[in-house]
Coordinates of N, CA and C in Angstrom, one line a residue:
Chain Z
G228 N 107.9 112.7 87.5 CA 109.4 113.3 87.7 C 109.9 113.1 88.9
Q229 N 111.1 113.3 89.2 CA 111.8 113.2 90.4 C 112.5 114.5 90.8
N230 N 112.2 114.8 92.1 CA 112.6 116.2 92.5 C 113.2 115.9 94.1
I231 N 114.4 116.4 94.4 CA 114.7 116.4 95.8 C 115.3 117.9 96.2
D232 N 114.7 118.3 97.3 CA 115.2 119.7 97.5 C 115.6 119.6 99.1
Q233 N 116.8 120.4 99.0 CA 117.4 120.7 100.4 C 118.1 121.9 100.5
P234 N 118.4 122.6 101.4 CA 119.0 123.9 101.6 C 120.4 123.8 101.0
T235 N 120.7 124.9 100.5 CA 122.2 124.9 99.8 C 123.3 124.9 101.0
E236 N 123.1 125.6 101.9 CA 124.1 125.9 102.9 C 123.6 126.1 104.2
M237 N 124.2 125.9 105.3 CA 123.7 126.0 106.7 C 125.0 126.4 107.4
T238 N 124.8 127.1 108.5 CA 126.0 127.4 109.4 C 125.4 127.2 110.9
A239 N 126.4 126.6 111.7 CA 126.1 126.5 113.1 C 127.3 126.5 114.0
T240 N 127.1 126.8 115.2 CA 128.2 126.7 116.1 C 128.4 125.4 117.0
E241 N 129.6 125.2 117.2 CA 130.1 124.2 118.0 C 129.3 123.7 119.1
G242 N 128.8 122.5 119.4 CA 127.9 122.2 120.5 C 126.5 122.5 120.3
A243 N 126.1 123.0 119.2 CA 124.6 123.4 118.9 C 124.0 122.2 118.1
I244 N 122.6 122.3 117.9 CA 121.8 121.5 117.3 C 121.6 122.0 115.9
V245 N 121.6 121.1 114.8 CA 121.1 121.6 113.5 C 120.2 120.7 112.8
Q246 N 119.2 121.2 112.3 CA 118.4 120.4 111.4 C 118.4 120.6 110.0
I247 N 118.7 119.5 109.2 CA 118.7 119.7 107.7 C 117.5 118.9 107.2
N248 N 116.7 119.9 106.3 CA 115.4 119.3 105.8 C 115.7 118.9 104.4
C249 N 114.5 118.0 104.0 CA 114.7 117.4 102.6 C 113.3 117.1 102.3
T250 N 112.9 117.7 101.3 CA 111.6 117.2 100.7 C 111.8 116.6 99.4
Y251 N 111.0 115.4 98.9 CA 111.2 114.7 97.8 C 109.9 114.6 97.0
Q252 N 110.0 114.2 95.8 CA 109.0 113.8 94.9 C 109.5 112.7 93.9
T253 N 109.3 111.6 94.2 CA 109.8 110.5 93.5 C 108.7 109.4 93.1
S254 N 108.9 108.6 92.1 CA 108.0 107.4 91.7 C 108.7 106.2 92.4
G255 N 107.9 105.4 92.7 CA 108.4 104.1 93.2 C 109.3 104.2 94.5
F256 N 109.1 105.0 95.4 CA 109.8 105.3 96.5 C 109.9 104.2 97.5
N257 N 111.1 103.9 97.8 CA 111.4 102.6 98.6 C 112.2 103.1 100.0
G258 N 112.8 104.3 100.1 CA 113.3 104.8 101.5 C 114.1 105.9 101.1
L259 N 114.7 106.5 102.4 CA 115.4 107.8 102.1 C 116.7 107.7 102.9
F260 N 117.8 107.8 102.1 CA 119.1 108.0 102.7 C 119.6 109.2 103.0
W261 N 120.6 109.3 104.1 CA 121.3 110.4 104.3 C 122.8 110.0 104.3
Y262 N 123.6 110.8 103.5 CA 125.0 110.5 103.7 C 125.5 111.8 104.0
Q263 N 127.0 111.7 104.6 CA 127.9 112.7 104.8 C 129.1 112.6 103.8
Q264 N 129.4 113.8 103.2 CA 130.5 113.8 102.3 C 131.6 115.0 102.5
H265 N 132.8 114.5 103.0 CA 133.8 115.6 103.1 C 134.3 115.9 101.5
A266 N 134.8 117.0 101.6 CA 135.4 117.4 100.1 C 136.5 116.6 99.7
G267 N 136.1 115.8 98.4 CA 137.3 115.0 97.9 C 137.1 113.6 98.2
E268 N 136.2 113.3 99.2 CA 136.1 111.9 99.6 C 134.7 111.4 99.0
A269 N 134.4 110.1 99.2 CA 133.2 109.4 99.0 C 132.3 109.6 100.0
P270 N 130.9 109.6 99.5 CA 129.8 109.6 100.7 C 130.0 108.6 101.7
T271 N 129.6 109.0 103.0 CA 129.5 108.2 103.9 C 128.3 107.7 104.5
F272 N 127.8 106.7 104.6 CA 126.5 106.2 105.0 C 126.1 106.8 106.4
L273 N 125.0 107.5 106.5 CA 124.5 108.0 108.1 C 123.3 107.2 108.4
S274 N 122.1 107.2 107.4 CA 121.1 106.5 107.9 C 120.1 106.1 106.6
Y275 N 119.2 105.3 107.0 CA 118.2 104.9 105.9 C 116.8 104.6 106.6
N276 N 116.1 105.5 106.2 CA 114.6 105.4 106.7 C 113.7 104.7 105.6
V277 N 113.0 103.9 106.0 CA 111.9 103.1 105.2 C 110.6 103.7 105.7
L278 N 110.3 103.3 107.1 CA 109.1 103.7 107.7 C 109.0 105.0 108.2
D279 N 107.8 105.7 108.4 CA 107.7 107.0 109.0 C 108.3 106.7 110.5
G280 N 108.8 107.9 110.9 CA 109.4 108.0 112.3 C 110.6 108.5 112.4
L281 N 111.2 108.4 113.7 CA 112.5 109.0 113.9 C 113.4 107.8 114.2
E282 N 114.7 108.0 113.6 CA 115.6 106.9 114.1 C 116.7 107.4 114.7
E283 N 117.1 107.1 115.8 CA 118.4 107.8 116.5 C 119.6 107.0 116.4
K284 N 120.6 107.7 116.1 CA 122.0 106.8 116.1 C 122.9 107.7 116.6
G285 N 123.2 107.7 118.0 CA 124.3 108.5 118.6 C 123.9 110.0 118.5
R286 N 124.8 110.8 117.8 CA 124.6 112.2 117.8 C 123.5 112.6 116.7
F287 N 123.4 111.5 115.7 CA 122.6 111.8 114.5 C 121.3 111.3 114.7
S288 N 120.2 111.7 114.2 CA 118.8 111.2 114.2 C 118.3 111.7 112.8
S289 N 117.6 110.6 112.1 CA 116.7 111.1 110.9 C 115.2 110.6 111.1
F290 N 114.6 111.6 110.4 CA 113.1 111.4 110.3 C 112.4 111.3 109.0
L291 N 111.4 110.6 109.0 CA 110.8 110.3 107.8 C 109.3 110.5 107.8
S292 N 108.6 111.1 107.0 CA 107.2 111.1 106.7 C 106.8 111.0 105.3
R293 N 106.6 109.9 105.1 CA 106.2 109.2 103.7 C 105.1 109.9 103.1
S294 N 103.9 110.4 103.9 CA 102.9 111.0 103.4 C 103.0 112.4 102.9
K295 N 104.0 113.0 103.7 CA 104.4 114.6 103.4 C 105.5 114.5 102.4
G296 N 106.3 113.3 102.0 CA 107.4 113.5 101.3 C 108.5 114.4 101.9
Y297 N 108.8 114.2 103.2 CA 109.6 115.1 103.9 C 110.6 114.1 104.8
S298 N 111.9 114.6 105.0 CA 112.7 114.0 105.9 C 113.6 115.1 106.4
Y299 N 114.1 114.7 107.7 CA 115.3 115.8 108.3 C 116.2 115.0 108.9
L300 N 117.4 115.4 108.9 CA 118.6 114.9 109.6 C 118.9 115.8 110.8
L301 N 119.1 115.4 112.0 CA 119.3 116.1 113.1 C 120.5 115.9 113.8
L302 N 121.4 116.9 113.8 CA 122.8 116.8 114.3 C 122.8 117.4 115.7
K303 N 123.2 116.7 116.6 CA 123.4 117.3 118.1 C 124.7 117.5 118.6
E304 N 125.1 118.2 119.4 CA 126.3 118.5 120.0 C 127.5 118.4 118.9
L305 N 127.1 119.6 117.9 CA 128.0 119.6 116.8 C 129.5 119.7 117.2
Q306 N 130.2 119.1 116.4 CA 131.9 119.2 116.3 C 132.3 119.8 115.2
M307 N 133.5 120.5 115.2 CA 134.1 120.9 114.0 C 134.2 120.0 112.8
K308 N 134.5 118.6 113.2 CA 134.7 117.7 112.1 C 133.2 117.3 111.4
D309 N 132.2 118.0 111.9 CA 130.7 117.7 111.3 C 130.6 118.7 109.9
S310 N 131.6 119.6 110.0 CA 131.5 120.4 108.8 C 131.8 119.6 107.3
A311 N 130.7 119.6 106.7 CA 130.9 118.6 105.4 C 129.5 118.9 104.7
S312 N 129.3 118.3 103.5 CA 128.0 118.3 102.9 C 127.3 117.1 103.2
Y313 N 126.0 117.3 103.4 CA 125.1 116.1 103.9 C 124.1 116.1 102.5
L314 N 124.1 114.8 102.1 CA 123.2 114.7 101.0 C 122.0 113.6 101.3
C315 N 121.0 114.0 101.0 CA 119.7 113.4 100.9 C 119.6 112.7 99.6
A316 N 119.0 111.3 99.9 CA 118.9 110.6 98.5 C 117.6 109.6 98.7
A317 N 116.7 109.7 97.6 CA 115.5 109.0 97.8 C 115.8 107.6 97.0
A318 N 115.6 106.5 97.5 CA 115.7 105.2 96.8 C 114.5 104.8 96.1
G319 N 114.6 104.8 94.6 CA 113.7 104.2 93.9 C 114.1 102.8 93.4
F320 N 113.3 102.4 92.5 CA 113.8 101.0 91.9 C 115.1 101.1 91.1
Q321 N 116.0 100.5 91.6 CA 117.4 100.5 90.8 C 118.1 101.8 90.8
K322 N 117.6 102.7 91.6 CA 118.5 104.0 91.7 C 118.3 104.8 92.9
L323 N 119.3 105.6 93.2 CA 119.1 106.6 94.1 C 119.1 107.9 93.5
V324 N 118.2 108.8 93.8 CA 118.0 110.1 93.3 C 118.5 111.1 94.4
F325 N 119.6 111.9 94.2 CA 120.4 112.7 95.2 C 119.7 114.1 95.0
G326 N 119.7 114.8 96.1 CA 119.5 116.2 96.4 C 120.9 116.9 95.9
T327 N 120.9 118.1 95.9 CA 122.2 118.7 95.5 C 123.0 119.0 96.6
G328 N 122.6 118.4 97.8 CA 123.4 118.5 99.2 C 123.4 119.8 99.9
T329 N 123.5 119.8 101.1 CA 123.6 120.8 102.1 C 125.0 121.0 102.6
R330 N 125.6 122.2 102.4 CA 126.9 122.3 102.8 C 126.9 123.0 104.4
L331 N 127.2 122.3 105.4 CA 127.0 122.6 106.8 C 128.6 123.1 107.2
L332 N 128.5 124.5 107.6 CA 129.8 124.9 108.2 C 129.6 125.1 109.8
V333 N 130.4 124.4 110.5 CA 130.4 124.5 112.1 C 131.6 125.4 112.5
S334 N 131.2 126.4 113.2 CA 132.2 127.4 113.7 C 132.4 127.5 115.1
P335 N 133.6 127.7 115.6 CA 133.7 127.6 117.1 C 133.0 128.6 117.9
Chain W
D163 N 133.0 90.7 105.4 CA 133.4 91.9 104.5 C 132.2 92.8 104.1
T164 N 132.3 94.0 104.6 CA 131.1 95.0 104.3 C 131.4 96.0 103.7
E165 N 132.6 96.0 102.6 CA 133.1 97.0 101.8 C 132.9 97.1 100.4
V166 N 132.9 98.0 99.6 CA 132.9 98.1 98.2 C 134.5 98.5 98.0
T167 N 135.2 97.9 97.2 CA 136.7 98.1 97.0 C 136.8 98.7 95.5
Q168 N 137.3 99.9 95.5 CA 137.4 100.6 94.2 C 139.1 100.7 93.9
T169 N 139.5 100.3 92.7 CA 140.9 100.6 92.4 C 140.9 101.1 90.8
P170 N 141.8 101.9 90.7 CA 142.9 102.7 91.6 C 142.1 103.9 92.3
K171 N 142.9 104.4 93.3 CA 142.2 105.3 94.0 C 142.4 106.8 93.2
H172 N 143.6 106.8 92.4 CA 143.7 108.0 91.5 C 144.3 107.6 90.3
L173 N 143.8 108.3 89.2 CA 144.2 108.0 88.0 C 144.2 109.1 87.1
V174 N 145.5 109.4 86.3 CA 145.7 110.3 85.4 C 145.8 109.6 84.1
M175 N 145.1 110.0 83.1 CA 145.3 109.5 81.7 C 145.1 110.6 80.6
G176 N 145.8 110.4 79.5 CA 145.6 111.1 78.4 C 144.3 110.9 77.5
M177 N 144.0 111.7 76.6 CA 142.9 111.6 75.9 C 142.7 110.4 74.9
T178 N 144.2 109.9 74.6 CA 144.2 108.8 73.7 C 144.4 107.5 74.4
N179 N 144.4 107.6 75.8 CA 144.7 106.3 76.4 C 143.4 105.4 76.7
K180 N 143.6 104.2 76.9 CA 142.6 103.1 77.4 C 142.8 102.8 78.8
K181 N 142.0 102.9 79.7 CA 142.2 102.6 81.0 C 140.9 101.8 81.4
S182 N 140.9 101.2 82.8 CA 139.8 100.7 83.3 C 139.7 100.8 84.7
L183 N 138.6 101.2 85.3 CA 138.4 101.1 86.8 C 137.6 100.1 87.2
K184 N 138.0 99.6 88.4 CA 137.5 98.3 89.0 C 137.0 98.6 90.2
C185 N 136.0 97.6 90.4 CA 134.9 97.7 91.8 C 134.7 96.4 92.2
E186 N 134.9 96.0 93.4 CA 134.6 94.6 93.9 C 133.9 94.7 95.3
Q187 N 132.9 93.8 95.4 CA 132.3 93.6 96.6 C 131.9 92.1 97.0
H188 N 132.1 91.8 98.1 CA 131.9 90.2 98.5 C 130.6 90.2 99.7
M189 N 129.8 91.1 99.2 CA 128.5 91.0 100.3 C 127.3 90.3 99.8
G190 N 127.5 89.9 98.6 CA 126.4 89.0 98.1 C 125.4 89.8 97.6
H191 N 125.8 91.2 97.2 CA 124.9 92.2 96.6 C 124.7 91.8 95.1
R192 N 123.5 92.0 94.8 CA 123.2 91.7 93.4 C 122.9 92.8 92.5
A193 N 123.0 94.0 93.0 CA 122.9 95.4 92.1 C 124.1 96.0 92.5
M194 N 124.7 96.5 91.2 CA 126.0 97.4 91.3 C 125.8 98.5 90.4
Y195 N 126.4 99.5 90.7 CA 126.1 100.9 90.2 C 127.5 101.7 89.9
W196 N 127.5 102.5 88.9 CA 128.6 103.6 88.6 C 127.9 105.0 88.6
Y197 N 128.6 105.7 89.4 CA 128.2 107.2 89.5 C 129.5 108.0 89.0
K198 N 129.0 109.3 88.8 CA 130.0 110.1 88.5 C 129.7 111.4 89.2
Q199 N 130.7 112.1 89.9 CA 130.5 113.2 90.7 C 131.6 114.4 90.4
K200 N 131.1 115.3 90.0 CA 131.8 116.6 89.8 C 131.9 117.4 91.1
A201 N 132.8 118.3 91.2 CA 133.1 119.0 92.5 C 131.8 119.7 92.8
K202 N 131.6 119.7 94.0 CA 130.4 120.6 94.8 C 129.0 120.3 93.9
K203 N 128.8 119.1 93.3 CA 127.7 118.5 92.8 C 127.3 117.1 93.4
P204 N 126.1 116.8 93.5 CA 125.7 115.3 94.1 C 126.2 114.4 93.0
P205 N 126.4 113.0 93.4 CA 126.6 112.2 92.3 C 125.5 111.9 91.3
E206 N 126.0 111.6 90.2 CA 125.0 111.3 89.1 C 125.0 110.0 88.6
L207 N 124.1 109.2 88.6 CA 123.9 107.9 88.2 C 124.5 107.7 86.8
M208 N 125.2 106.6 86.4 CA 125.6 106.4 85.1 C 125.1 105.2 84.6
F209 N 125.3 104.0 85.3 CA 124.8 102.7 84.9 C 124.4 101.8 86.3
V210 N 123.4 101.0 85.8 CA 123.0 100.0 86.9 C 123.1 98.5 86.3
Y211 N 123.8 97.6 87.2 CA 123.8 96.2 87.0 C 122.8 95.6 87.8
S212 N 121.8 94.8 87.4 CA 121.1 94.2 88.5 C 121.1 92.5 87.8
Y213 N 121.6 91.8 88.9 CA 121.8 90.4 88.7 C 122.7 90.3 87.4
E214 N 123.8 91.0 87.4 CA 124.8 90.9 86.3 C 124.3 91.4 84.9
K215 N 123.1 91.8 84.7 CA 122.8 92.4 83.6 C 122.6 93.9 83.5
L216 N 122.9 94.7 82.4 CA 123.1 96.0 82.4 C 121.4 96.3 82.4
S217 N 120.9 97.0 83.5 CA 119.5 97.6 83.5 C 119.3 99.0 83.3
I218 N 120.1 99.7 83.4 CA 120.0 101.2 83.3 C 121.3 101.8 82.7
N219 N 121.1 102.5 81.7 CA 122.3 103.3 81.1 C 121.6 104.7 80.9
E220 N 122.2 105.6 81.7 CA 121.7 107.0 81.7 C 122.1 107.9 80.7
S221 N 122.1 107.4 79.5 CA 122.5 108.0 78.3 C 124.0 108.7 78.4
V222 N 124.7 107.5 79.0 CA 126.2 107.9 79.0 C 126.9 107.8 77.5
P223 N 127.8 108.7 77.3 CA 128.6 108.6 76.1 C 129.4 107.2 75.9
S224 N 129.5 106.5 74.7 CA 129.9 105.4 74.5 C 131.4 105.2 74.9
R225 N 132.2 106.3 75.1 CA 133.5 106.4 75.6 C 133.6 105.7 77.2
F226 N 132.5 105.5 77.7 CA 132.5 104.9 78.9 C 131.8 103.3 78.7
S227 N 132.5 102.4 79.0 CA 131.8 101.2 78.8 C 132.0 100.2 79.9
P228 N 130.7 99.9 80.5 CA 130.7 99.2 81.8 C 130.8 97.6 81.5
E229 N 131.3 96.7 82.6 CA 131.3 95.5 82.2 C 130.9 94.8 83.6
C230 N 130.2 93.6 83.6 CA 130.0 92.9 84.8 C 130.5 91.6 84.8
P231 N 131.7 91.3 85.0 CA 132.2 89.8 84.6 C 131.4 88.8 85.6
N232 N 131.1 89.1 87.0 CA 130.5 88.3 87.6 C 129.7 89.0 88.8
S233 N 129.2 88.5 89.7 CA 128.2 89.1 90.7 C 129.2 89.9 91.6
S234 N 130.4 89.8 91.8 CA 131.3 90.5 92.7 C 132.1 91.6 92.1
L235 N 132.2 91.6 90.7 CA 132.9 92.7 90.0 C 132.2 93.5 89.2
L236 N 132.6 94.7 89.0 CA 132.2 95.7 88.2 C 133.2 96.6 87.6
N237 N 133.3 96.7 86.3 CA 134.4 97.4 85.6 C 133.9 98.6 84.8
L238 N 134.7 99.7 84.7 CA 134.3 100.7 83.9 C 135.6 101.0 82.9
H239 N 135.2 100.7 81.7 CA 136.5 100.8 80.7 C 136.2 102.2 80.1
L240 N 137.5 102.9 80.0 CA 137.5 104.2 79.5 C 138.4 104.3 78.4
H241 N 137.8 105.2 77.4 CA 138.6 105.2 76.1 C 138.3 106.7 75.5
A242 N 139.3 107.2 75.1 CA 139.3 108.6 74.4 C 138.4 109.5 75.1
L243 N 138.8 109.7 76.6 CA 138.1 110.6 77.2 C 138.4 112.0 77.1
Q244 N 137.5 113.1 77.5 CA 137.8 114.4 77.4 C 138.1 115.0 78.8
P245 N 138.8 116.0 78.8 CA 139.1 116.7 80.1 C 137.9 117.0 80.9
E246 N 136.9 117.3 80.3 CA 135.7 117.5 81.2 C 135.0 116.1 81.9
D247 N 135.7 115.1 81.4 CA 135.3 113.6 82.2 C 136.1 113.6 83.5
S248 N 136.9 114.5 83.7 CA 137.7 114.4 85.1 C 136.7 114.6 86.1
A249 N 136.6 113.7 87.1 CA 135.7 113.6 88.2 C 136.1 112.6 89.1
L250 N 135.3 112.3 90.3 CA 135.3 111.3 91.1 C 134.3 110.2 90.7
Y251 N 134.7 109.0 90.5 CA 133.9 107.9 89.9 C 133.7 107.0 91.1
L252 N 132.4 106.8 91.5 CA 132.1 106.2 92.6 C 131.2 104.9 92.1
C253 N 131.5 103.7 92.7 CA 131.0 102.5 92.6 C 130.0 102.3 93.9
A254 N 128.9 101.7 93.8 CA 128.0 101.3 94.7 C 127.5 99.9 94.5
S255 N 126.9 99.3 95.7 CA 126.2 98.1 95.4 C 125.1 98.1 96.4
S256 N 124.0 97.2 96.2 CA 123.0 96.9 97.2 C 122.6 95.6 97.0
L257 N 122.0 95.2 98.2 CA 121.5 93.6 98.1 C 120.7 93.3 97.1
N258 N 119.6 94.3 96.7 CA 118.9 94.0 95.5 C 118.6 95.4 94.9
P259 N 117.9 95.3 93.8 CA 117.6 96.4 93.1 C 116.6 97.6 93.7
T260 N 116.1 97.3 95.0 CA 115.4 98.2 95.6 C 116.1 98.9 96.6
G261 N 117.6 98.8 96.8 CA 118.3 99.6 97.5 C 118.7 99.2 98.9
D262 N 118.2 98.0 99.4 CA 118.6 97.6 100.6 C 120.1 97.5 100.8
G263 N 120.7 98.1 101.8 CA 122.1 97.9 102.1 C 123.0 98.7 101.3
Y264 N 122.6 99.9 100.6 CA 123.3 100.5 99.7 C 124.7 100.9 100.4
T265 N 125.7 100.7 99.6 CA 127.0 100.9 100.0 C 127.8 101.5 98.9
F266 N 128.6 102.6 99.2 CA 129.5 103.3 98.2 C 130.8 102.6 98.6
G267 N 131.6 102.6 97.3 CA 133.0 102.4 97.5 C 133.7 103.8 97.7
S268 N 135.1 104.0 97.8 CA 135.6 105.2 98.2 C 136.1 106.1 97.0
G269 N 135.9 105.4 95.7 CA 135.9 106.3 94.7 C 137.4 106.2 93.9
T270 N 137.2 106.4 92.7 CA 138.5 106.8 92.0 C 138.5 108.2 91.3
R271 N 139.5 109.0 91.8 CA 139.8 110.3 91.2 C 140.4 110.2 90.0
L272 N 139.5 110.6 89.0 CA 140.1 110.5 87.5 C 140.4 111.9 87.1
T273 N 141.5 112.1 86.5 CA 142.0 113.3 85.8 C 142.4 113.1 84.4
V274 N 141.8 113.7 83.5 CA 141.9 113.5 82.0 C 142.8 114.8 81.6
V275 N 144.1 114.5 81.0 CA 144.9 115.6 80.5 C 145.2 115.6 79.1

């Protein structure tokens, strides 16, 4: 079976750091995506991890541990515009399996 | 060109109408996908085309009919839809079926009245 878990909702304040965790169990795992999605819009690509380790891209970093079936997205220096849903998706053969998404609310 | 282009952006249709959603990419991607997303839910896979052949149909009702005329185009034909089919329809493509370069289009917001 395939299962992706991430927290439903998180809150943080502007300027802070937040870590969104994702655990997964999938067959034929090829990599782990993170997407940002604002309400009513399409998902926007943030990161794609295939190998274990941390990948940093500006204020956003993503980590993967294949042996533990675990990933996290780290957002630094939070801004109000970072309020959105963050989707974790495991890539299998011919499909992405999405988690339910984490709604992040950034307050002043 | 690094985009997946979907048209139209918005569509309102009656339950007896026939309409089509269009998706286009010129990145040389050989896998293309249709997803359906309801409000506050993650995208749900509907169809996968791999090398222009339908490879996955996630038990989608026949009122949704996909078509892949060539490696750059993917259509979704709609007929006799129900109001509960109202959703954001997302197209995506990837370099190959393993998911390299997975890219989403901006979606079509469909309302069935």
